[in-house]
Coordinates of C-alpha atoms in Angstrom, one line a residue:
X8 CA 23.8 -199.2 -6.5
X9 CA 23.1 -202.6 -7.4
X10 CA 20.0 -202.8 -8.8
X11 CA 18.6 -205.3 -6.8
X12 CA 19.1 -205.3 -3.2
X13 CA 16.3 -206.5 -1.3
X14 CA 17.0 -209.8 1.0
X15 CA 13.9 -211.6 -0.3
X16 CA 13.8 -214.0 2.5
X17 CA 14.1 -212.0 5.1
X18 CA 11.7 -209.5 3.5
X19 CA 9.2 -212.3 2.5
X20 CA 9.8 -214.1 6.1
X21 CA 9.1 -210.9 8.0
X22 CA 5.9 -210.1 6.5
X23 CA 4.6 -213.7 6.7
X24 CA 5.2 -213.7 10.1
X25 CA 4.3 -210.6 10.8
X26 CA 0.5 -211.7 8.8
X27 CA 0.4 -214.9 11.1
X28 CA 0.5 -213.4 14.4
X29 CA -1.6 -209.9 13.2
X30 CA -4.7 -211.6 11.9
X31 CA -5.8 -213.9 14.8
X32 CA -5.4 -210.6 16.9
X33 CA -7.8 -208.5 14.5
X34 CA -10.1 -211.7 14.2
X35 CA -10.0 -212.1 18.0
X36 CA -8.3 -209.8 19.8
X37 CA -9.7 -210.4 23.4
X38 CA -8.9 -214.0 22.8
X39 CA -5.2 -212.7 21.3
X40 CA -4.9 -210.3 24.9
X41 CA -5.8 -213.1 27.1
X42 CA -3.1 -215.3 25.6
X43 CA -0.6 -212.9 25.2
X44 CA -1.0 -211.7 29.0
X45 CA -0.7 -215.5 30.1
X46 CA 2.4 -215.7 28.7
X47 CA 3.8 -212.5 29.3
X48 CA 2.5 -213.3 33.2
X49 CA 4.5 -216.5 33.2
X50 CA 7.4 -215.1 32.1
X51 CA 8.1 -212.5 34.0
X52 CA 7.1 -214.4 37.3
X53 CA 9.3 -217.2 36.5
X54 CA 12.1 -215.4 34.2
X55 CA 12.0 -211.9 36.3
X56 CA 14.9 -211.7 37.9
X57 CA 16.6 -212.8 34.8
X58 CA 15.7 -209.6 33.3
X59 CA 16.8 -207.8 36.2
X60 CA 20.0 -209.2 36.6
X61 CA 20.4 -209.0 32.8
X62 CA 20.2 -205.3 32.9
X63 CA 22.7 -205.0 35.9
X64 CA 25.4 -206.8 34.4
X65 CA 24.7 -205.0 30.6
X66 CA 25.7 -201.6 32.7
X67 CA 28.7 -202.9 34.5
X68 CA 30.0 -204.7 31.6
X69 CA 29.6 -201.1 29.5
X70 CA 31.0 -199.4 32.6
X71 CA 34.2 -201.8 31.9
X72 CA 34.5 -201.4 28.3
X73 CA 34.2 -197.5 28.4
X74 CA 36.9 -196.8 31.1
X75 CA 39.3 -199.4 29.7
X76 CA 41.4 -199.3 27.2
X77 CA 38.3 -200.9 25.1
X78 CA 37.1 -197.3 25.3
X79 CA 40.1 -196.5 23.1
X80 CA 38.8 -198.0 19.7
X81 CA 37.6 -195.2 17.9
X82 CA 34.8 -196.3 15.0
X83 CA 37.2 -196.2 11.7
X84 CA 40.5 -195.3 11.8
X85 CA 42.7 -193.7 14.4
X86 CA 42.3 -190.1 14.4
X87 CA 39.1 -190.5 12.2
X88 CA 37.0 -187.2 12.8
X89 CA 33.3 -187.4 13.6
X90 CA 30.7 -187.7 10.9
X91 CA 27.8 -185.2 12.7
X92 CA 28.5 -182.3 15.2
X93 CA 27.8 -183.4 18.8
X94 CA 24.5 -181.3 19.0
X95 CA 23.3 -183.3 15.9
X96 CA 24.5 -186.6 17.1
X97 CA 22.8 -186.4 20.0
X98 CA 19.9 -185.1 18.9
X99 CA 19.4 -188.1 16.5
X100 CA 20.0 -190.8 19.2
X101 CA 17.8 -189.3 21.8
X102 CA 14.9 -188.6 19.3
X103 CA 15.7 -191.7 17.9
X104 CA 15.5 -193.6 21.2
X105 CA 12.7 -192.2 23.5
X106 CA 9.7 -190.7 20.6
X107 CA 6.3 -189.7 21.6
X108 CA 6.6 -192.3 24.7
X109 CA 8.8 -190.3 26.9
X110 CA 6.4 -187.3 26.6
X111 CA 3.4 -189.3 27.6
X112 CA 4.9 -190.8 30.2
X113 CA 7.3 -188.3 31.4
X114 CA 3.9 -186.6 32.3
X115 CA 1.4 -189.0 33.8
X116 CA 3.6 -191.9 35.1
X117 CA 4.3 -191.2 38.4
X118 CA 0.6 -190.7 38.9
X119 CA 0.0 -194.6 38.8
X120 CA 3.4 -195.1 41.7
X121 CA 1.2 -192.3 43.6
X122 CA -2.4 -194.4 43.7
X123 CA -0.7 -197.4 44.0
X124 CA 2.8 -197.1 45.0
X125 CA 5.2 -200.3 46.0
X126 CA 6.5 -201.8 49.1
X127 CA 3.2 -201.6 50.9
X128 CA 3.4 -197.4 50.9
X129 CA 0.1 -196.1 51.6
X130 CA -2.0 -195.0 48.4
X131 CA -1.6 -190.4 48.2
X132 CA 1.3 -190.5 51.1
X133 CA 4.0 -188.4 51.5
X134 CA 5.9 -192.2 50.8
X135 CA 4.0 -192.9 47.7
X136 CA 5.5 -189.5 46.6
X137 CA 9.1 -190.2 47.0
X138 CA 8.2 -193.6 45.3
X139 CA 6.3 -191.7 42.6
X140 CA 9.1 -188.8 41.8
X141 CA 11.8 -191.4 41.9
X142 CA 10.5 -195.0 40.3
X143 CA 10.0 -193.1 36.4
X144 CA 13.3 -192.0 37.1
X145 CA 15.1 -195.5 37.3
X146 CA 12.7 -197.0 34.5
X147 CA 14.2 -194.3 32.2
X148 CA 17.8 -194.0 33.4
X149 CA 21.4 -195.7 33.2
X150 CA 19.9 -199.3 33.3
X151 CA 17.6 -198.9 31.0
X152 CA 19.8 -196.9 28.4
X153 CA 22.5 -199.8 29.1
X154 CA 20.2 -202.2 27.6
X155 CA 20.0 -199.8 24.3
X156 CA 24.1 -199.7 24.2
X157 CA 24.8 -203.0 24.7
X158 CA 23.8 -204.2 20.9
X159 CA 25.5 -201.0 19.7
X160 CA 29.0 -202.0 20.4
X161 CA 29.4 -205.1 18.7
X162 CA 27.7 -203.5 15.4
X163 CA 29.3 -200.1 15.5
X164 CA 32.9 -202.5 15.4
X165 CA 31.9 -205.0 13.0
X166 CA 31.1 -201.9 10.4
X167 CA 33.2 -199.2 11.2
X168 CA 36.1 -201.2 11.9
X169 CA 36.2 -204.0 10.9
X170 CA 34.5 -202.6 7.2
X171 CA 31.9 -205.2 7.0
X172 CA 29.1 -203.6 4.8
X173 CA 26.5 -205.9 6.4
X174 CA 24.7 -204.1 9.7
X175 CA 22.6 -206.7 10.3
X176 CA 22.6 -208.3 13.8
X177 CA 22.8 -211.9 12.4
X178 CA 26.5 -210.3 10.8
X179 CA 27.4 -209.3 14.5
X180 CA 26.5 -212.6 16.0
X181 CA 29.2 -214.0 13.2
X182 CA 32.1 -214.2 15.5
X183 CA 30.7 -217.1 17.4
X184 CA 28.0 -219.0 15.4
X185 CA 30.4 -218.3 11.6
X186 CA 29.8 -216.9 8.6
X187 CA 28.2 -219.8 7.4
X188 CA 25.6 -219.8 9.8
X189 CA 25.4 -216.2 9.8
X190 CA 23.9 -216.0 6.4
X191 CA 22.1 -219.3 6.7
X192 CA 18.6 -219.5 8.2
X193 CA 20.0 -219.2 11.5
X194 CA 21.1 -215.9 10.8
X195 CA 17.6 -215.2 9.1
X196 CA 15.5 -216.1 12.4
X197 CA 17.7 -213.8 14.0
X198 CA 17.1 -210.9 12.0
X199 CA 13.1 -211.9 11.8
X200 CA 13.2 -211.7 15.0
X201 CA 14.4 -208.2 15.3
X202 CA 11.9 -206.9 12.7
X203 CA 8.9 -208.8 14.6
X204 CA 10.1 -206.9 18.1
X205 CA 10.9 -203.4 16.2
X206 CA 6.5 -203.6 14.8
X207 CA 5.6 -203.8 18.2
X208 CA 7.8 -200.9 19.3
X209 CA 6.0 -199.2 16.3
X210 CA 2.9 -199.8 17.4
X211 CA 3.3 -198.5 21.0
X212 CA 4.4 -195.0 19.6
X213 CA 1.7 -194.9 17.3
X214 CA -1.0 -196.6 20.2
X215 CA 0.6 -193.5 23.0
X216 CA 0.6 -190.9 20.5
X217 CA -2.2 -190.8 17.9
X218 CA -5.3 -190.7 20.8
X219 CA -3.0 -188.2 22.7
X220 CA -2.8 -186.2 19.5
X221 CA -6.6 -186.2 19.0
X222 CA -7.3 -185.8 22.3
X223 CA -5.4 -182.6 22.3
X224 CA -6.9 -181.1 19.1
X225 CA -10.1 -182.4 20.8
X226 CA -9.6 -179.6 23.5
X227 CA -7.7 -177.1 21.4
X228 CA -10.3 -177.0 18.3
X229 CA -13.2 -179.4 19.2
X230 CA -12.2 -181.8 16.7
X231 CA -14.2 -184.9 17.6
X232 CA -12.0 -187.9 18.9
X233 CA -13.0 -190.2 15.9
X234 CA -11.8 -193.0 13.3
X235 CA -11.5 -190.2 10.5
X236 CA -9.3 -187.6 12.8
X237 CA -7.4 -191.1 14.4
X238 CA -6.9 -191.8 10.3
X239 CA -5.9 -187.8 9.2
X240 CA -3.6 -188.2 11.7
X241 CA -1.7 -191.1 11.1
X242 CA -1.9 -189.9 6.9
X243 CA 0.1 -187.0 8.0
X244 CA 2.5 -189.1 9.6
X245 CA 3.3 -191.1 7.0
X246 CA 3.8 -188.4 4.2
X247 CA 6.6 -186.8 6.9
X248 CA 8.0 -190.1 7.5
X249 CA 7.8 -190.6 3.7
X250 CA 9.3 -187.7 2.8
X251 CA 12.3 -187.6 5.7
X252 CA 12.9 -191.0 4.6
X253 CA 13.5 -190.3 0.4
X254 CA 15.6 -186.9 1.3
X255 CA 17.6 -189.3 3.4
X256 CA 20.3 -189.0 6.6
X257 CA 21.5 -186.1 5.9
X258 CA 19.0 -183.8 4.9
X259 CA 15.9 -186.0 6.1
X260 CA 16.4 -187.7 9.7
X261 CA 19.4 -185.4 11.2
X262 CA 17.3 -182.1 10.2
X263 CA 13.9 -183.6 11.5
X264 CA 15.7 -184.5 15.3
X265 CA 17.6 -181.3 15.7
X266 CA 14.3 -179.3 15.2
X267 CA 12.8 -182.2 17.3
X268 CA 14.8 -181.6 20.1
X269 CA 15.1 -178.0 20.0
X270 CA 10.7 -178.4 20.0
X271 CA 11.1 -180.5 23.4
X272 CA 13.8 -178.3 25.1
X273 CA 11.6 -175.1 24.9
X274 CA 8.8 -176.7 26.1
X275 CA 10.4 -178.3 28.9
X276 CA 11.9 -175.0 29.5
X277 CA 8.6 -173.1 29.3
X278 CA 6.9 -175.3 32.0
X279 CA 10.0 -175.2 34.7
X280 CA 10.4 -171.4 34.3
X281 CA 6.9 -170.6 34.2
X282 CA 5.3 -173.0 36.5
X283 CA 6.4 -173.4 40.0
X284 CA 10.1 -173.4 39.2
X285 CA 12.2 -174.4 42.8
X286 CA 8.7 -177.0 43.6
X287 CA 10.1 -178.6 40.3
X288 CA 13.9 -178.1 41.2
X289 CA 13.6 -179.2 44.7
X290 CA 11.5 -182.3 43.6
X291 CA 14.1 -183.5 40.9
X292 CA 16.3 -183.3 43.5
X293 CA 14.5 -185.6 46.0
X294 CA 13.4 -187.9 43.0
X295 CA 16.8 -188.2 42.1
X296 CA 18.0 -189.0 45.4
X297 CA 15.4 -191.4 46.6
X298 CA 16.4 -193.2 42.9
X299 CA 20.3 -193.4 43.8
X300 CA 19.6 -194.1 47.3
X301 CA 17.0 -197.1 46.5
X302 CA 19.0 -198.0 43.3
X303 CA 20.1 -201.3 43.9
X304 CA 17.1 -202.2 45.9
X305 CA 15.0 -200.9 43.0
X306 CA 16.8 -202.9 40.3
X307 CA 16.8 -206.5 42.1
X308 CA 13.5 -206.5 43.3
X309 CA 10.8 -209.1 42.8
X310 CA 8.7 -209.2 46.0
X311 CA 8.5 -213.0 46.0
X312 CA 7.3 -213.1 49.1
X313 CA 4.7 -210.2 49.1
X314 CA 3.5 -211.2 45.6
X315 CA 2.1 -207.4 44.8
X316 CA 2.9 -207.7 41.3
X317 CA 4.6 -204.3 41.2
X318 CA 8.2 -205.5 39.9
X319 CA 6.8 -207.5 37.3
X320 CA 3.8 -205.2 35.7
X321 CA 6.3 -202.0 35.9
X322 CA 9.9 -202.7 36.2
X323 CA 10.6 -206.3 34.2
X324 CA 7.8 -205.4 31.5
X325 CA 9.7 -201.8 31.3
X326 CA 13.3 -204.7 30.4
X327 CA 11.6 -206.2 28.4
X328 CA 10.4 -203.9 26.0
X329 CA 13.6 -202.4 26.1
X330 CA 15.6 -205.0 25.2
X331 CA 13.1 -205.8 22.1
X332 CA 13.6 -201.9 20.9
X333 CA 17.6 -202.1 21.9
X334 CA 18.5 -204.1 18.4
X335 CA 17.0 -201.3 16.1
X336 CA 18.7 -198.4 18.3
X337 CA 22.1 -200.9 18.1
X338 CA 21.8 -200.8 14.5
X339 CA 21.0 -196.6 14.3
X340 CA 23.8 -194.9 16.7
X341 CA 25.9 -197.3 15.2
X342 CA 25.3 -195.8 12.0
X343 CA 25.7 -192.3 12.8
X344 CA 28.7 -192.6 14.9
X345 CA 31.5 -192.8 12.6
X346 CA 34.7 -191.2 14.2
X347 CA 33.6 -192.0 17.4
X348 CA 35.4 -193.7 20.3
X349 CA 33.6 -196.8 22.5
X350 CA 34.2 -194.7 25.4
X351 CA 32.7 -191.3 23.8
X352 CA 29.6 -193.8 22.2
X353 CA 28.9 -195.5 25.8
X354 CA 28.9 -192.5 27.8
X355 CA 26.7 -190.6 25.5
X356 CA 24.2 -193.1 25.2
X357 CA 24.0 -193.7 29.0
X358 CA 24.6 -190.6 30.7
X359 CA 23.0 -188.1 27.7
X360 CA 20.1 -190.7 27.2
X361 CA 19.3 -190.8 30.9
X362 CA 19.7 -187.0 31.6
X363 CA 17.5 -186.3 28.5
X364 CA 14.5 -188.5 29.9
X365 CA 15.5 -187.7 33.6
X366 CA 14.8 -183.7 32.9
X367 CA 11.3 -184.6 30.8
X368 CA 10.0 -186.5 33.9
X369 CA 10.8 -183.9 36.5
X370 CA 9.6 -180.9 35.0
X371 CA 6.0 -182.5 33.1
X372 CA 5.5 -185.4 36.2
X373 CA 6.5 -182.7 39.2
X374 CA 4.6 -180.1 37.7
X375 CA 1.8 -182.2 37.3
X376 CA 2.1 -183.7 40.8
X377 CA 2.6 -180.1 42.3
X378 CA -1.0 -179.6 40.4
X379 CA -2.7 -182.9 42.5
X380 CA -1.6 -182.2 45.7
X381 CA -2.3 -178.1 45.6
X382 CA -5.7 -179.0 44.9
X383 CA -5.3 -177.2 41.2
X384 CA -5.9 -179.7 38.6
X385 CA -7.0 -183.8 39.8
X386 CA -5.2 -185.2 37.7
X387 CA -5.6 -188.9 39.4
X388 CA -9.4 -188.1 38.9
X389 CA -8.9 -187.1 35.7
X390 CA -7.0 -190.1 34.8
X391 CA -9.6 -192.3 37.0
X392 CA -12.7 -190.6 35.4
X393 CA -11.8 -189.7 31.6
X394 CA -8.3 -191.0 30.4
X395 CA -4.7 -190.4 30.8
X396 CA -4.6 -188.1 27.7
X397 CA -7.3 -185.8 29.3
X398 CA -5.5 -185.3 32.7
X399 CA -2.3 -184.4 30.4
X400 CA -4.3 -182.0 28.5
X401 CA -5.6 -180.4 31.8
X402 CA -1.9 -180.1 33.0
X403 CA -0.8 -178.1 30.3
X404 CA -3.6 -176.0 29.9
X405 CA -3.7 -174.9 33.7
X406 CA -0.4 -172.8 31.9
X407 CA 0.1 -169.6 31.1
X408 CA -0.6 -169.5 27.5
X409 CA -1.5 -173.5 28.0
X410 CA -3.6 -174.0 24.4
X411 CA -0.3 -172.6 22.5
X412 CA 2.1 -175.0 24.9
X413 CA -1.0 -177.4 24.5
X414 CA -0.4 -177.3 20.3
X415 CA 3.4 -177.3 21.0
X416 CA 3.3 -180.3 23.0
X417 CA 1.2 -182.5 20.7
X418 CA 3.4 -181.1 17.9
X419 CA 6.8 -182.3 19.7
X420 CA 5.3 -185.5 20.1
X421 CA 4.0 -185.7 16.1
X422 CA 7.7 -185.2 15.1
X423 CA 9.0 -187.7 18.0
X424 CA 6.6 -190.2 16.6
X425 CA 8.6 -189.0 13.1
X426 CA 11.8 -189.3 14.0
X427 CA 11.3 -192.5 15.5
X428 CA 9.7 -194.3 12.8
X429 CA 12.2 -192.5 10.4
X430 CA 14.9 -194.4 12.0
X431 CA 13.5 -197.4 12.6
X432 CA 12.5 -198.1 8.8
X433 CA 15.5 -196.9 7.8
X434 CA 17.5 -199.8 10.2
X435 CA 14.9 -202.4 8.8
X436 CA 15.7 -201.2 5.2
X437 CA 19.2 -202.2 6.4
X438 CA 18.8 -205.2 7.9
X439 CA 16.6 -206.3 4.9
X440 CA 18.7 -205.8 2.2
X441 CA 22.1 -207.4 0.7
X442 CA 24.9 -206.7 -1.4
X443 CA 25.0 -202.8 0.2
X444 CA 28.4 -201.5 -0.4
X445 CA 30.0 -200.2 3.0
X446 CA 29.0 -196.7 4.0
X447 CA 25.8 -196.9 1.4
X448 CA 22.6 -196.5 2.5
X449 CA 19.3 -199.0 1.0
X450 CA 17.5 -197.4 -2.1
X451 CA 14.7 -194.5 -1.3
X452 CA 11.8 -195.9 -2.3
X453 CA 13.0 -199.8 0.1
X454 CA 13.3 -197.0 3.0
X455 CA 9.8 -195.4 1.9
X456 CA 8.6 -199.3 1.6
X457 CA 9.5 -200.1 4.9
X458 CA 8.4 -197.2 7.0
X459 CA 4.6 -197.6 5.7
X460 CA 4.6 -201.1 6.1
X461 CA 5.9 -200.6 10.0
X462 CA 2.8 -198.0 10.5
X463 CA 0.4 -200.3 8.6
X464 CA 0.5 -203.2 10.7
X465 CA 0.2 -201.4 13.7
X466 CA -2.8 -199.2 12.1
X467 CA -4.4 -201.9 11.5
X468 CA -4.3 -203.6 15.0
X469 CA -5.2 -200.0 16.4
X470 CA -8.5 -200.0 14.4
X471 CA -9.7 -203.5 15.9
X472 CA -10.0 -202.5 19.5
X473 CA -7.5 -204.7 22.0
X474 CA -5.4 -206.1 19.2
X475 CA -2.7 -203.6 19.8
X476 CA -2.4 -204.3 23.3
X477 CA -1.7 -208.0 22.3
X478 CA 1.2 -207.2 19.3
X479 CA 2.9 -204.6 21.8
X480 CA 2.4 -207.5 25.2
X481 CA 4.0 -210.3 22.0
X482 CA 6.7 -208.1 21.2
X483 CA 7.9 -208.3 24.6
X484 CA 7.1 -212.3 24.6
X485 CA 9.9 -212.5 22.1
X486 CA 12.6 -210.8 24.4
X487 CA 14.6 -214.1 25.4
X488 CA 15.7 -215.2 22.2
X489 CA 17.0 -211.0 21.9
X490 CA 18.5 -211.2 25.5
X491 CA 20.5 -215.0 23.7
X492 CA 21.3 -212.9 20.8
X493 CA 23.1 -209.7 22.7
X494 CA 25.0 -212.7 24.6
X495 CA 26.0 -214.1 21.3
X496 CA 26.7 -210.7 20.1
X497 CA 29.0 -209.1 23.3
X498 CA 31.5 -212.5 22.7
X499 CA 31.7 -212.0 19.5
X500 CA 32.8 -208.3 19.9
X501 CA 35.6 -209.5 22.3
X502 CA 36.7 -212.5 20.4
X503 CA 37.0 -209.7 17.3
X504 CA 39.0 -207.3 19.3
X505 CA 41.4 -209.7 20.6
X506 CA 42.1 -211.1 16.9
X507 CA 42.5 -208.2 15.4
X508 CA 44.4 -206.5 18.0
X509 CA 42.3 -203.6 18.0
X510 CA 43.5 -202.4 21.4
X511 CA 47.2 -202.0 20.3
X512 CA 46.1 -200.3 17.4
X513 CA 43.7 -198.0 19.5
X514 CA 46.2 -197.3 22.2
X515 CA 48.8 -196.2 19.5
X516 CA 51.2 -198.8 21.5
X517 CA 51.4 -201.4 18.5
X518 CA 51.3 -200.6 14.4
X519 CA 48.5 -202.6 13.0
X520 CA 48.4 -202.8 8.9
X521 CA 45.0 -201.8 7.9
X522 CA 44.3 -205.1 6.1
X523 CA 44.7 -207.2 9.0
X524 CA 41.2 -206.6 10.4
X525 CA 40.1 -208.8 6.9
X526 CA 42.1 -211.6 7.6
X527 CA 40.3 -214.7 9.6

């Protein structure tokens, strides 16, 4: 290892930046929320349907490359066996690509579609709850998990085939702006601009998870929700993250996820089998039929005529914010995929990524719905009365055994919140460093570096009140430039692929000498 690796101006650029838009929001962040909504407002009402068409076209175009013969380029050489086991690759991508978010909303989502559901359904109807089971569904589905892929193709090829040690997403626009540009500042904004989104996508997790954490030890213990349990909390999380980051891939992140996952299977398990079981089943299955029926209606919608909002608040914010967190997951199953084929790295992410989230919200959102409208639990009152992270902590605890599925679910969601920020530090390290040989990884204590810095900022912001709100809500103001940049990036793949004749090499048609793919 080179001694010194760090890419000072991205590393310096990113912080500045970073400093520049943080402190107004501590100093003022009402002022900083009001701003930050008026543009996010005029976006999405003028830019919607961008968004929505966007998100179409990344899942056809996906749909293409898999079940071509694009879907033949295997990530290395031909024949090249996979790095990690299916289970474990998997498990990394989904804990990776979901965190303490899908548990949080997985369980009280649908409860927002149910007060105030879309396309004029009346508020608690039996129509508001086919719009309630089925709208979390599409938000977290194929569409959505499209948007994560899309980035992850032209990456994965640029290092795994074509050997280019570089995994930064300025090095996978190269095919159309150059090398030259590439490592020039145009390629530095584009990497900046990565790093800015990725903070904001940390400071969601942490803003979802740490007062769901507290508020279940709250119930569990009577730990007072407080600044000192808020701060304990978010300590622990950074020694884990810490520590998963220095043991590294191997032995750090693919351990951490597989435990993750195997956390969040049993409890999902736990709460079908032991709650009302065929209510759940029977649900999912309406959900997921009202979803597929309503599919395309659902994902070109913008009610420009009735002007409820709905589209924009839920469904292009929900685009948005996955395209800013897409580049970091580009960057992460592209690095564990080694041996892989387009089609096998496609599929997985859409279909395995959608399933995983699709089973979360029908087993915690139905049960909690089956818990509203039986009269058990209110958990609309709840939410309307207390907070969202009471009325979750009254769903599980109306459970058998609920305070030990109580402790397992904040517990699942701790190591989610890990796993995520494991990964994402340890893409930033990447993307903010130089001179990496291919296949090595940044130094420990740059991977350490970056993961506290991504909690700090965020920390910070969740101290001051609204200020979080306004990062997370900026974050998603910087989407267009991304949505430019996974343009830039999807020709570049194909312009690559045609000049190195990578589909004659993949098909086993054509013999291609290894040191053709180096050759301009």
């Amino acid at each position: 290892m080179k001694k010194n690796t760090v890419e000072k101006p991205i590393f310096y650029a990113a912080i500045i930046v970073a400093l520049i838009v943080v402190i107004p929001m501590i100093l003022n962040p009402d002022g900083a929320n009001s701003l930050m909504n008026t543009a996010f407002g005029k976006l999405v009402n003028n830019f919607g349907w961008a968004y929505l068409w966007f998100a179409v076209i990344s899942l056809i175009l996906l749909m293409y490359i898999a079940f071509s013969n694009y879907g033949n380029i295997r990530l290395g050489e031909p024949g090249e066996k996979p790095q990690h086991s299916t289970f474990s690759w998997i498990a990394m991508l989904l804990c990776a690509g979901i965190g303490s978010s899908l548990l949080y909303w997985s369980s009280i989502e649908w409860a927002y579609y149910f007060m105030s559901p879309p396309y004029g359904a009346e508020p608690f109807s039996l129509a508001a709850v086919d719009w309630a089971t089925s709208y979390g569904l599409f938000h977290w589905g194929v569409s959505a998990w499209a948007m994560y892929t899309l980035p992850t193709i032209p990456i994965a090829y640029v290092y795994w085939v074509r050997k280019n040690p570089s995994m930064k997403l300025s090095t996978a626009c190269s095919g159309v702006i150059g090398e030259e540009r590439a490592k020039g500042w145009l390629g530095k904004a584009i990497d900046i601009f990565f790093i800015f989104g990725l903070m904001g996508g940390c400071g969601t997790s942490i803003g979802l998870g740490t007062p769901m954490i507290t508020a279940g030890l709250n119930t569990l213990f009577g730990i007072p929700k407080s600044f000192t349990v808020d701060l304990i909390i978010i300590i622990c999380w950074c020694l884990v993250i810490g520590l998963s980051l220095y043991r590294g891939l191997e032995k750090g992140l693919k351990q951490l996820s597989t435990l993750n996952l195997k956390m969040a299977i049993f409890v999902l398990l736990f709460v079908l089998f032991v709650g009302p079981t065929f209510f759940i089943l029977n649900t999912m299955s309406d959900g997921l039929g009202h979803m597929f029926q309503n599919f395309a209606k659902m994902s070109f919608w913008t009610d420009s005529v009735g002007g409820s909002g709905f589209p924009q608040g839920w469904t292009v914010f929900y685009w948005a914010w996955w395209i800013v967190v897409a580049p970091f997951m580009g960057i992460w199953v592209a690095k564990i995929s080694k041996g892989r084929t387009l089609k096998e790295l496609i599929l997985a992410e859409i279909i395995w990524g959608s399933v995983g989230c699709w089973l979360s919200y029908s087993v915690l959102g139905n049960y909690a719905l089956y818990l509203e409208i039986n009269n058990i639990v209110p958990i609309t009152g709840i939410i309307a009365n207390q907070s969202t992270y009471d009325a979750i902590c009254a769903m599980l605890l109306s459970l058998p055994m609920g305070k030990v599925i109580l402790f397992m679910f904040i517990s699942t969601m701790f190591i989610f919140l890990s796993t995520t920020m494991d990964s994402a530090a340890f893409t930033t390290a990447l993307v903010a460093s130089k001179d990496l040989e291919f296949g090595e990884d940044p130094v420990k204590w740059y991977r350490v570096f970056w993961g506290f810095l991504l909690a700090a900022l965020p920390i910070a912001l969740l101290f001051s009140g609204g200020a979080l709100r306004a990062l997370q809500t900026s974050s998603a103001v910087a989407s267009p430039p991304i949505i430019l940049i996974f343009i830039v990036m999807t020709i570049s793949f194909f312009i690559w692929v045609r000049e190195d004749g990578a589909l004659e090499k993949y098909s086993g048609n054509t013999r291609v000498d290894k040191g053709e793919f180096n050759e301009e």
